PDB file of C-alpha atoms in Angstrom:
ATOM      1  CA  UNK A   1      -0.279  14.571  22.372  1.00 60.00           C
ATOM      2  CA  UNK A   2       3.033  15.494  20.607  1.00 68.00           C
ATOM      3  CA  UNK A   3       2.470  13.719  17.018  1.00 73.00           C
ATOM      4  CA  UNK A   4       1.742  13.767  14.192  1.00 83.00           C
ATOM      5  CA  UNK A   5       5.117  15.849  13.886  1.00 83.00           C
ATOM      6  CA  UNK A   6       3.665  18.462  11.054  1.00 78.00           C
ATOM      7  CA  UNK A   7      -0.006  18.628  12.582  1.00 81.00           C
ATOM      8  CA  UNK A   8       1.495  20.064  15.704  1.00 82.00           C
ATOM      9  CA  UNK A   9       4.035  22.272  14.512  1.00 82.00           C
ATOM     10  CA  UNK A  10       7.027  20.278  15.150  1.00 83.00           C
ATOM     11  CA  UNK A  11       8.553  21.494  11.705  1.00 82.00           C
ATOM     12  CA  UNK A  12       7.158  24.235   8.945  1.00 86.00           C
ATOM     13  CA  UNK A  13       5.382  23.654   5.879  1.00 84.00           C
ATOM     14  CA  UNK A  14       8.551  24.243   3.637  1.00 87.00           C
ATOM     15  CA  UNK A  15      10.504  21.765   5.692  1.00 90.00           C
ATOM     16  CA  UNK A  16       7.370  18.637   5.109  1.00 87.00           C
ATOM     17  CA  UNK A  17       8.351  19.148   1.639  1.00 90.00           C
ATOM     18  CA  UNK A  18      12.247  18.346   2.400  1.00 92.00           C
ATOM     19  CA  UNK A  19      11.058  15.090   5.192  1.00 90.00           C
ATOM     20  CA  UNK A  20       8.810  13.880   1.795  1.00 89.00           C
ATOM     21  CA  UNK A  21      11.217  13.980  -0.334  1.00 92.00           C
ATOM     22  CA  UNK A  22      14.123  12.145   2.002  1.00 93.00           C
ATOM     23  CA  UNK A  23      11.385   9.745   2.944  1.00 91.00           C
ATOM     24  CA  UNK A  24      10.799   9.219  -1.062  1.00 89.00           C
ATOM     25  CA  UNK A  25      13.938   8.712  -1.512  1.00 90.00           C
ATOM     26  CA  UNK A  26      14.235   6.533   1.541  1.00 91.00           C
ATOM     27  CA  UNK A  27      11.363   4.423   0.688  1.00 87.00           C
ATOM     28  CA  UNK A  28      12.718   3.943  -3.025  1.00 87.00           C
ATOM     29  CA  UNK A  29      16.176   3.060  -1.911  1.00 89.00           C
ATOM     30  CA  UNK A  30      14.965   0.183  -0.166  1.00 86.00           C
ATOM     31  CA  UNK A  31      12.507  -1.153  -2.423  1.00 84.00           C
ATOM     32  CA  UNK A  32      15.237  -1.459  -4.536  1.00 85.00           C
ATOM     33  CA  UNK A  33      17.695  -3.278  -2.268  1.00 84.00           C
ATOM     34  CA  UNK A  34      14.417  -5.435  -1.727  1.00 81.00           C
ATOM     35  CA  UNK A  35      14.422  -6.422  -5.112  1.00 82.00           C
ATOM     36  CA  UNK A  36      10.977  -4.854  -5.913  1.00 82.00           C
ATOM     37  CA  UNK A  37      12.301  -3.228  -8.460  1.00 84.00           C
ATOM     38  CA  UNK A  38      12.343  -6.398 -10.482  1.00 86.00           C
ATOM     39  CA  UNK A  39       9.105  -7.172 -12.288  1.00 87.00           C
ATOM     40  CA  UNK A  40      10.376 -10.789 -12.112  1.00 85.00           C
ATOM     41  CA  UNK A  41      10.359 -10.939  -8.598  1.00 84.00           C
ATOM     42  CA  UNK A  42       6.703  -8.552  -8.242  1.00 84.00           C
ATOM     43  CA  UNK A  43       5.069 -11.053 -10.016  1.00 84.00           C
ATOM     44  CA  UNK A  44       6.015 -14.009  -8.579  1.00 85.00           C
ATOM     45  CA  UNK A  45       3.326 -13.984  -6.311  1.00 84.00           C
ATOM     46  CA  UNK A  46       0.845 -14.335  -9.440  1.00 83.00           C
ATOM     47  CA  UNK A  47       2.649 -17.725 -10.424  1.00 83.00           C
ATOM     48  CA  UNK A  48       3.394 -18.814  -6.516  1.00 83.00           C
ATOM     49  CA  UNK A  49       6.965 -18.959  -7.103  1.00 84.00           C
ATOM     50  CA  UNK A  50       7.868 -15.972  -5.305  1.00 84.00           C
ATOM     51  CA  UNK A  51       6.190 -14.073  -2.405  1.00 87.00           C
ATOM     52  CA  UNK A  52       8.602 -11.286  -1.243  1.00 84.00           C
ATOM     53  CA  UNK A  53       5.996  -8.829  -2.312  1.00 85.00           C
ATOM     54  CA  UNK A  54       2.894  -9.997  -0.440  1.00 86.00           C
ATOM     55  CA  UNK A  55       5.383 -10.167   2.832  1.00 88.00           C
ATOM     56  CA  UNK A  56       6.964  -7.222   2.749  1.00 86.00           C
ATOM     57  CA  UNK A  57       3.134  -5.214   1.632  1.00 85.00           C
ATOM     58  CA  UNK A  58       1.920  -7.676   4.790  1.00 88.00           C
ATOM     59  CA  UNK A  59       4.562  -6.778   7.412  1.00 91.00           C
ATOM     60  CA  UNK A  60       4.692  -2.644   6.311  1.00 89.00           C
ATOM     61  CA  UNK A  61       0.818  -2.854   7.131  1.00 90.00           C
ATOM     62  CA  UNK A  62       0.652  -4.649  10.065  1.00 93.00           C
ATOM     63  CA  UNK A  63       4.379  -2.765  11.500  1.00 94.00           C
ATOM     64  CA  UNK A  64       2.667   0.599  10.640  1.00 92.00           C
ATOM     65  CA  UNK A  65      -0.969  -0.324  12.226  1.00 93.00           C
ATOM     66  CA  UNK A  66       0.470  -1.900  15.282  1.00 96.00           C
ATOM     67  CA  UNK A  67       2.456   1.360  15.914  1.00 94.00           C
ATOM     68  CA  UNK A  68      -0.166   3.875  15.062  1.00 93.00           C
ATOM     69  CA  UNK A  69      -2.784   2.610  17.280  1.00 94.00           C
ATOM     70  CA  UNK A  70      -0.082   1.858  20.315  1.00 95.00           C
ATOM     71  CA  UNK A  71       1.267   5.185  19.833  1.00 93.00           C
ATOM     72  CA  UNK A  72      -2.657   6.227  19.736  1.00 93.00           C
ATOM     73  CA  UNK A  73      -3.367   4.228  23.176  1.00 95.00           C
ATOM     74  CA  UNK A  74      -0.393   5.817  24.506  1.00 94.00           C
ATOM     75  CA  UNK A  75      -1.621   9.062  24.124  1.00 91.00           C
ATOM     76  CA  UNK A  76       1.520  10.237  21.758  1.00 92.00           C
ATOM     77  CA  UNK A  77      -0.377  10.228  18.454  1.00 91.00           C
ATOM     78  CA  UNK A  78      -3.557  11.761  18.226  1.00 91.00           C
ATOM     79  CA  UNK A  79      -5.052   9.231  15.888  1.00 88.00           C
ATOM     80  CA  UNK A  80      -7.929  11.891  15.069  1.00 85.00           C
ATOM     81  CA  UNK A  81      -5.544  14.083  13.103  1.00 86.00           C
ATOM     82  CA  UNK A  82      -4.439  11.328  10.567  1.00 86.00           C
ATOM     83  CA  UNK A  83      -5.485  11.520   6.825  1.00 83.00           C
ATOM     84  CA  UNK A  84      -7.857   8.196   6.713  1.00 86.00           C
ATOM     85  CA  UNK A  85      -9.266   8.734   3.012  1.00 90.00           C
ATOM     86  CA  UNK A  86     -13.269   8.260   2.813  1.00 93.00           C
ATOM     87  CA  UNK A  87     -13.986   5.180   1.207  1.00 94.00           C
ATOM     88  CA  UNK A  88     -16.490   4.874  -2.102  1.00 96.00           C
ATOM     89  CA  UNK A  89     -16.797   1.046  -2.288  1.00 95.00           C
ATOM     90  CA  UNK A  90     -17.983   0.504  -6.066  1.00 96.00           C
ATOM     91  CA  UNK A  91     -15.340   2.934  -7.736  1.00 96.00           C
ATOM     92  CA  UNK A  92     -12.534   1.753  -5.643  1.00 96.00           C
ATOM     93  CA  UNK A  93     -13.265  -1.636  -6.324  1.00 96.00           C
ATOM     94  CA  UNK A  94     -13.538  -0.982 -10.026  1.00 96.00           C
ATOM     95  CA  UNK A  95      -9.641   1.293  -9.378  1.00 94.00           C
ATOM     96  CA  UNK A  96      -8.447  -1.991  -7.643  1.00 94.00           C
ATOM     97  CA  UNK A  97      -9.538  -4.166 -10.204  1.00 95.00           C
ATOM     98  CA  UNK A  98      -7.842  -1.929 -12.903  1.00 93.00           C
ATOM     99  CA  UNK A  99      -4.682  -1.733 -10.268  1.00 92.00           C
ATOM    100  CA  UNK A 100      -4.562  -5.626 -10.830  1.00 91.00           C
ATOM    101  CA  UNK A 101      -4.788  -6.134 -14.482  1.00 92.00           C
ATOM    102  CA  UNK A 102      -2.142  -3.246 -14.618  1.00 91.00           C
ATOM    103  CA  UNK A 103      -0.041  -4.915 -12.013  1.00 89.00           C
ATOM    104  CA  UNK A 104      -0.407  -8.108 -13.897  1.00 88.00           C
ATOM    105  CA  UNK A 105       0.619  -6.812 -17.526  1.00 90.00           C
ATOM    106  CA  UNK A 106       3.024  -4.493 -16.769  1.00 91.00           C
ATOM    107  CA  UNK A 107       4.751  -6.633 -13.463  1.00 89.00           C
ATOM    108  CA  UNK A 108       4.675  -2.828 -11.809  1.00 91.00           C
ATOM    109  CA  UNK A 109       2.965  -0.729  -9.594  1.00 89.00           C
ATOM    110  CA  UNK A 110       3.545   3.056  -9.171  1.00 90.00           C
ATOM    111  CA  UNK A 111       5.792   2.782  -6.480  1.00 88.00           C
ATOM    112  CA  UNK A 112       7.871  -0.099  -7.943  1.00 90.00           C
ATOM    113  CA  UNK A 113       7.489   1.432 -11.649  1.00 92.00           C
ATOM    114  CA  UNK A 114       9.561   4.714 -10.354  1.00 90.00           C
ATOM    115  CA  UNK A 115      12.169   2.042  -8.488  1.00 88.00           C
ATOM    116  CA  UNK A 116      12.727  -0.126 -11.723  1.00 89.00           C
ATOM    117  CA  UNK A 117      12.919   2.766 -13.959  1.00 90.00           C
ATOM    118  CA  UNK A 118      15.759   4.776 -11.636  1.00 87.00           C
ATOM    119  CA  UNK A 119      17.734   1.550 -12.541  1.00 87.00           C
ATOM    120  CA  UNK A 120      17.564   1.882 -15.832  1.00 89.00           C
ATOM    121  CA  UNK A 121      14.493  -0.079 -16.690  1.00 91.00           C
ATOM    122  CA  UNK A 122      12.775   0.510 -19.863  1.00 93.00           C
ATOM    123  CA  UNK A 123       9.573  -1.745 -19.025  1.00 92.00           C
ATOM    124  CA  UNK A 124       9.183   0.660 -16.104  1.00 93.00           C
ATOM    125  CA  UNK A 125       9.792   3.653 -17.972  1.00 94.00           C
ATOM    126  CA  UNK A 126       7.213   2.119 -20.145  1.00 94.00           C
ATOM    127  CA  UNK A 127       5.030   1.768 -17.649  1.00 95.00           C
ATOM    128  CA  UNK A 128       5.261   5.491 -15.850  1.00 95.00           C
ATOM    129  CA  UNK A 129       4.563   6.626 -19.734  1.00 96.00           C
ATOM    130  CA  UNK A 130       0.657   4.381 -18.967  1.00 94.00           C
ATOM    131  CA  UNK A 131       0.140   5.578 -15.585  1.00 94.00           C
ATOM    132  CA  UNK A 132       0.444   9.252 -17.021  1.00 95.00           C
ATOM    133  CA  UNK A 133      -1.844   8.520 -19.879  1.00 95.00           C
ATOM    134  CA  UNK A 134      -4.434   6.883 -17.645  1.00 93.00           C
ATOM    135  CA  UNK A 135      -3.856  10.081 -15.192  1.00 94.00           C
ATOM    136  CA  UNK A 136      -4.286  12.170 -18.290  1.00 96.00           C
ATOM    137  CA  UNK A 137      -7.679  10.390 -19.464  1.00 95.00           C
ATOM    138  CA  UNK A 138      -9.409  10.143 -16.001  1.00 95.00           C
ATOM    139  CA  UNK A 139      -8.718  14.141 -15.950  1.00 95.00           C
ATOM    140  CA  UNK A 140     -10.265  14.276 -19.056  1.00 97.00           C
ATOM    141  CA  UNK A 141     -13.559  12.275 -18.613  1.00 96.00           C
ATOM    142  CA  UNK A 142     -13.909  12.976 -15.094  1.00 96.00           C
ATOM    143  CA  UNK A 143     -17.253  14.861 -15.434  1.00 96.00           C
ATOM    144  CA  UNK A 144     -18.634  12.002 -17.277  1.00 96.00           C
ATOM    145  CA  UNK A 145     -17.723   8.994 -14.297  1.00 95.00           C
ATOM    146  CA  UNK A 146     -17.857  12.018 -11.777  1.00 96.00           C
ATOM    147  CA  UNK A 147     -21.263  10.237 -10.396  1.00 96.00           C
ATOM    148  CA  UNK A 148     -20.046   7.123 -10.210  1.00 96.00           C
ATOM    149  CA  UNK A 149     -16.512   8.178  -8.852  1.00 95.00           C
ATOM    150  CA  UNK A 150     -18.650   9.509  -5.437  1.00 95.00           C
ATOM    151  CA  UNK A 151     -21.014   6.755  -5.609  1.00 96.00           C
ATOM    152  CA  UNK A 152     -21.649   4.437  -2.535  1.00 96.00           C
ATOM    153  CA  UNK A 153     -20.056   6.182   0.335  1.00 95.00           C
ATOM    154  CA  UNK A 154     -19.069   4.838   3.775  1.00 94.00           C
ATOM    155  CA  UNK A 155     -16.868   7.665   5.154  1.00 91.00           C
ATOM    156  CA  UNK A 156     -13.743   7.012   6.678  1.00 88.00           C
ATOM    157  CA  UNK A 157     -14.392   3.093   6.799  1.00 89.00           C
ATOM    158  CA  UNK A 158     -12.394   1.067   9.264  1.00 90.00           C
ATOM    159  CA  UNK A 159     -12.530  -2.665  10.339  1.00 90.00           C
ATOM    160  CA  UNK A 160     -12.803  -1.807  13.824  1.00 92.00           C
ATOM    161  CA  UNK A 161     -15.872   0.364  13.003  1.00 90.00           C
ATOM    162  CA  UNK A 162     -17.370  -1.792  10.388  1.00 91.00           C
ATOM    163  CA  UNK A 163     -17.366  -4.689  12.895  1.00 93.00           C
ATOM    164  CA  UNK A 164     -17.838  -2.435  16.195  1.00 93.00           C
ATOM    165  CA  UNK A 165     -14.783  -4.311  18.065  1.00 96.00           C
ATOM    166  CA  UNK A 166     -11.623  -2.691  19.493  1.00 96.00           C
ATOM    167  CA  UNK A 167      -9.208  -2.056  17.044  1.00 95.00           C
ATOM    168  CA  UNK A 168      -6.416  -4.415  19.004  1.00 96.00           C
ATOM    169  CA  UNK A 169      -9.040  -7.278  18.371  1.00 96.00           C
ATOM    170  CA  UNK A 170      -8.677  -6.923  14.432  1.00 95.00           C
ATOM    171  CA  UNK A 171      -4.711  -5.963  14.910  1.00 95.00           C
ATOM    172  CA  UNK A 172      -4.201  -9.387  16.560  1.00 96.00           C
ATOM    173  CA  UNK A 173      -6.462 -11.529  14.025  1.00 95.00           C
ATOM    174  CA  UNK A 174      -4.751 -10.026  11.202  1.00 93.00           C
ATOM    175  CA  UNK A 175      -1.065 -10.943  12.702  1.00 94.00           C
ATOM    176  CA  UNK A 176      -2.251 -14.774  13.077  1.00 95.00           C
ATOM    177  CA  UNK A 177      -3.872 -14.394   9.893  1.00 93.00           C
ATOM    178  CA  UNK A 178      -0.299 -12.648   8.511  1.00 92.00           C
ATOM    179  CA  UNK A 179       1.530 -15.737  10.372  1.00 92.00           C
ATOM    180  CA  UNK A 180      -0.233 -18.545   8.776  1.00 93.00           C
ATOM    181  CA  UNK A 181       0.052 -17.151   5.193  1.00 90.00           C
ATOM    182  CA  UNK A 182       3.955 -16.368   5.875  1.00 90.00           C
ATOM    183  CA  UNK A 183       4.170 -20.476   6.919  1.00 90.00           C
ATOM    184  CA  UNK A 184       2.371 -21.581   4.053  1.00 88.00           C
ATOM    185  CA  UNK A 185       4.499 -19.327   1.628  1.00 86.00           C
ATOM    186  CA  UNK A 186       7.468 -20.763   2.790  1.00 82.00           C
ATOM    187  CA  UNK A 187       6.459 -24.355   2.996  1.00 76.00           C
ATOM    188  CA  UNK A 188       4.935 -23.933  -0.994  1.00 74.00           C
ATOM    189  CA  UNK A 189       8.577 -21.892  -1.358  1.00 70.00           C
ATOM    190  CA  UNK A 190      10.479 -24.905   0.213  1.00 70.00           C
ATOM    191  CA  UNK A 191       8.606 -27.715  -1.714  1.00 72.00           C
ATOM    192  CA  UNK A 192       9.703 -26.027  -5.430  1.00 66.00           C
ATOM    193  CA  UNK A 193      11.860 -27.676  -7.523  1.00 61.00           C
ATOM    194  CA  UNK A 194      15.557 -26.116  -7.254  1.00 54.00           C
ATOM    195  CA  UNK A 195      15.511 -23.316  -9.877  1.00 51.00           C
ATOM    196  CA  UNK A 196      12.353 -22.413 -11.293  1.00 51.00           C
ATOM    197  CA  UNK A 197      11.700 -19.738  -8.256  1.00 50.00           C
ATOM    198  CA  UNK A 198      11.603 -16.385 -10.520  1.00 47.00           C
ATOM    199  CA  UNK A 199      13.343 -13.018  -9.512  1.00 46.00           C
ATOM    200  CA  UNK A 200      16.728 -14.395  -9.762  1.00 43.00           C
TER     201      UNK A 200
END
C-alpha cells in the first residue's frame, strides 16, 4: 500500500496544511467556472429548470467512489485508513433536513456560499454571516441536544455493508441509476420553452 499520501508519510503534517489549502482553492476555482457560484443556477434543480448541480454532486460521487475502491482492489489505497464518519441516523436526518430548507432560502450551501461571496456576492456573504450564527448556537446548546446528537448509531455505515453485497455491485447500480437520471434531465432540459432555463 502506498496511499493515502499523508497516512503513510508521503509528506509532513505542516505540508497537509499547504495540499488543503491549494486543494481549497482548487476546488473553489472550479465551482466557480462551473457556475455554482450562482444561486440562480443552484437552485434550478428545485424548479427543474436547471440541473448542473445534481450532475456535477452525481458525477464527483460516483468519479471519487469508483476510484477509491479500484485503487482499494488494487492494493494502492488502503481503504481501512480513510476517515468514513460514523453515522447517527435521526440527527443527521434532522442536519439534512435543516441543510435543505437552508439550501432552499438562501440558494447556497457552504461550499458554494464561500464561491459566490469571493465574487463579490452579498447574498452569500449573507449567508456565511447564518452558517456562523447557526455554528455559534449549536456550540451553545450543545449539552442540551448532546443526547440526541449521539442518538441512533450505526457506525461507519456503508451500502455495501448495510446490504452485505460487494461494493462494485452498488458502484455499478448507482452509475445506471446516475445514467437514467442524467437522460431524463436532459430530455425535461430539451423539452423547455427557449428562455425560461434559470442561471443565465
Amino acid at each position: 500500500m502506498n496511499a493515502p499520501l499523508y497516512q503513510y508519510g508521503a509528506f509532513s503534517q505542516d505540508m497537509s496544511f499547504v495540499v488543503a489549502i491549494l486543494s481549497g482553492v482548487f476546488f473553489g476555482f472550479f465551482l466557480e467556472r462551473g457556475g455554482l457560484g450562482n444561486p440562480h443556477k443552484l437552485t434550478g434543480v428545485f424548479y427543474l429548470t436547471d440541473f448542473a448541480v445534481p450532475k456535477a454532486m452525481f458525477t464527483a460521487v460516483l468519479v471519487a467512489t469508483t476510484g477509491l475502491y479500484l485503487l482499494s482492489d488494487l492494493r494502492l489505497l488502503d481503504i481501512g485508513r480513510l476517515l468514513f464518519i460514523p453515522t447517527y441516523f435521526w440527527p443527521q436526518a434532522a442536519g439534512g433536513a435543516l441543510f435543505g430548507i437552508g439550501y432552499v432560502l438562501s440558494g447556497y450551501c457552504p461550499g458554494t456560499s464561500v464561491a459566490g461571496a469571493a465574487t463579490g456576492r452579498i447574498d452569500a456573504l449573507v449567508t456565511i454571516a447564518g452558517i456562523g450564527a447557526g455554528s455559534y448556537l449549536f456550540g451553545v446548546y450543545y449539552p442540551r441536544i448532546e443526547k440526541f446528537y449521539v442518538s441512533s448509531p450505526m457506525g461507519s455505515a456503508t451500502l455495501p455493508r448495510l446490504l452485505h453485497v460487494n461494493h462494485w455491485v452498488v458502484i455499478v447500480s448507482i452509475w445506471v441509476l446516475a445514467l437514467i437520471m442524467f437522460a431524463l434531465m436532459e430530455d425535461k432540459v430539451s423539452r423547455e420553452p427557449a428562455g425560461l432555463t434559470t442561471g443565465t
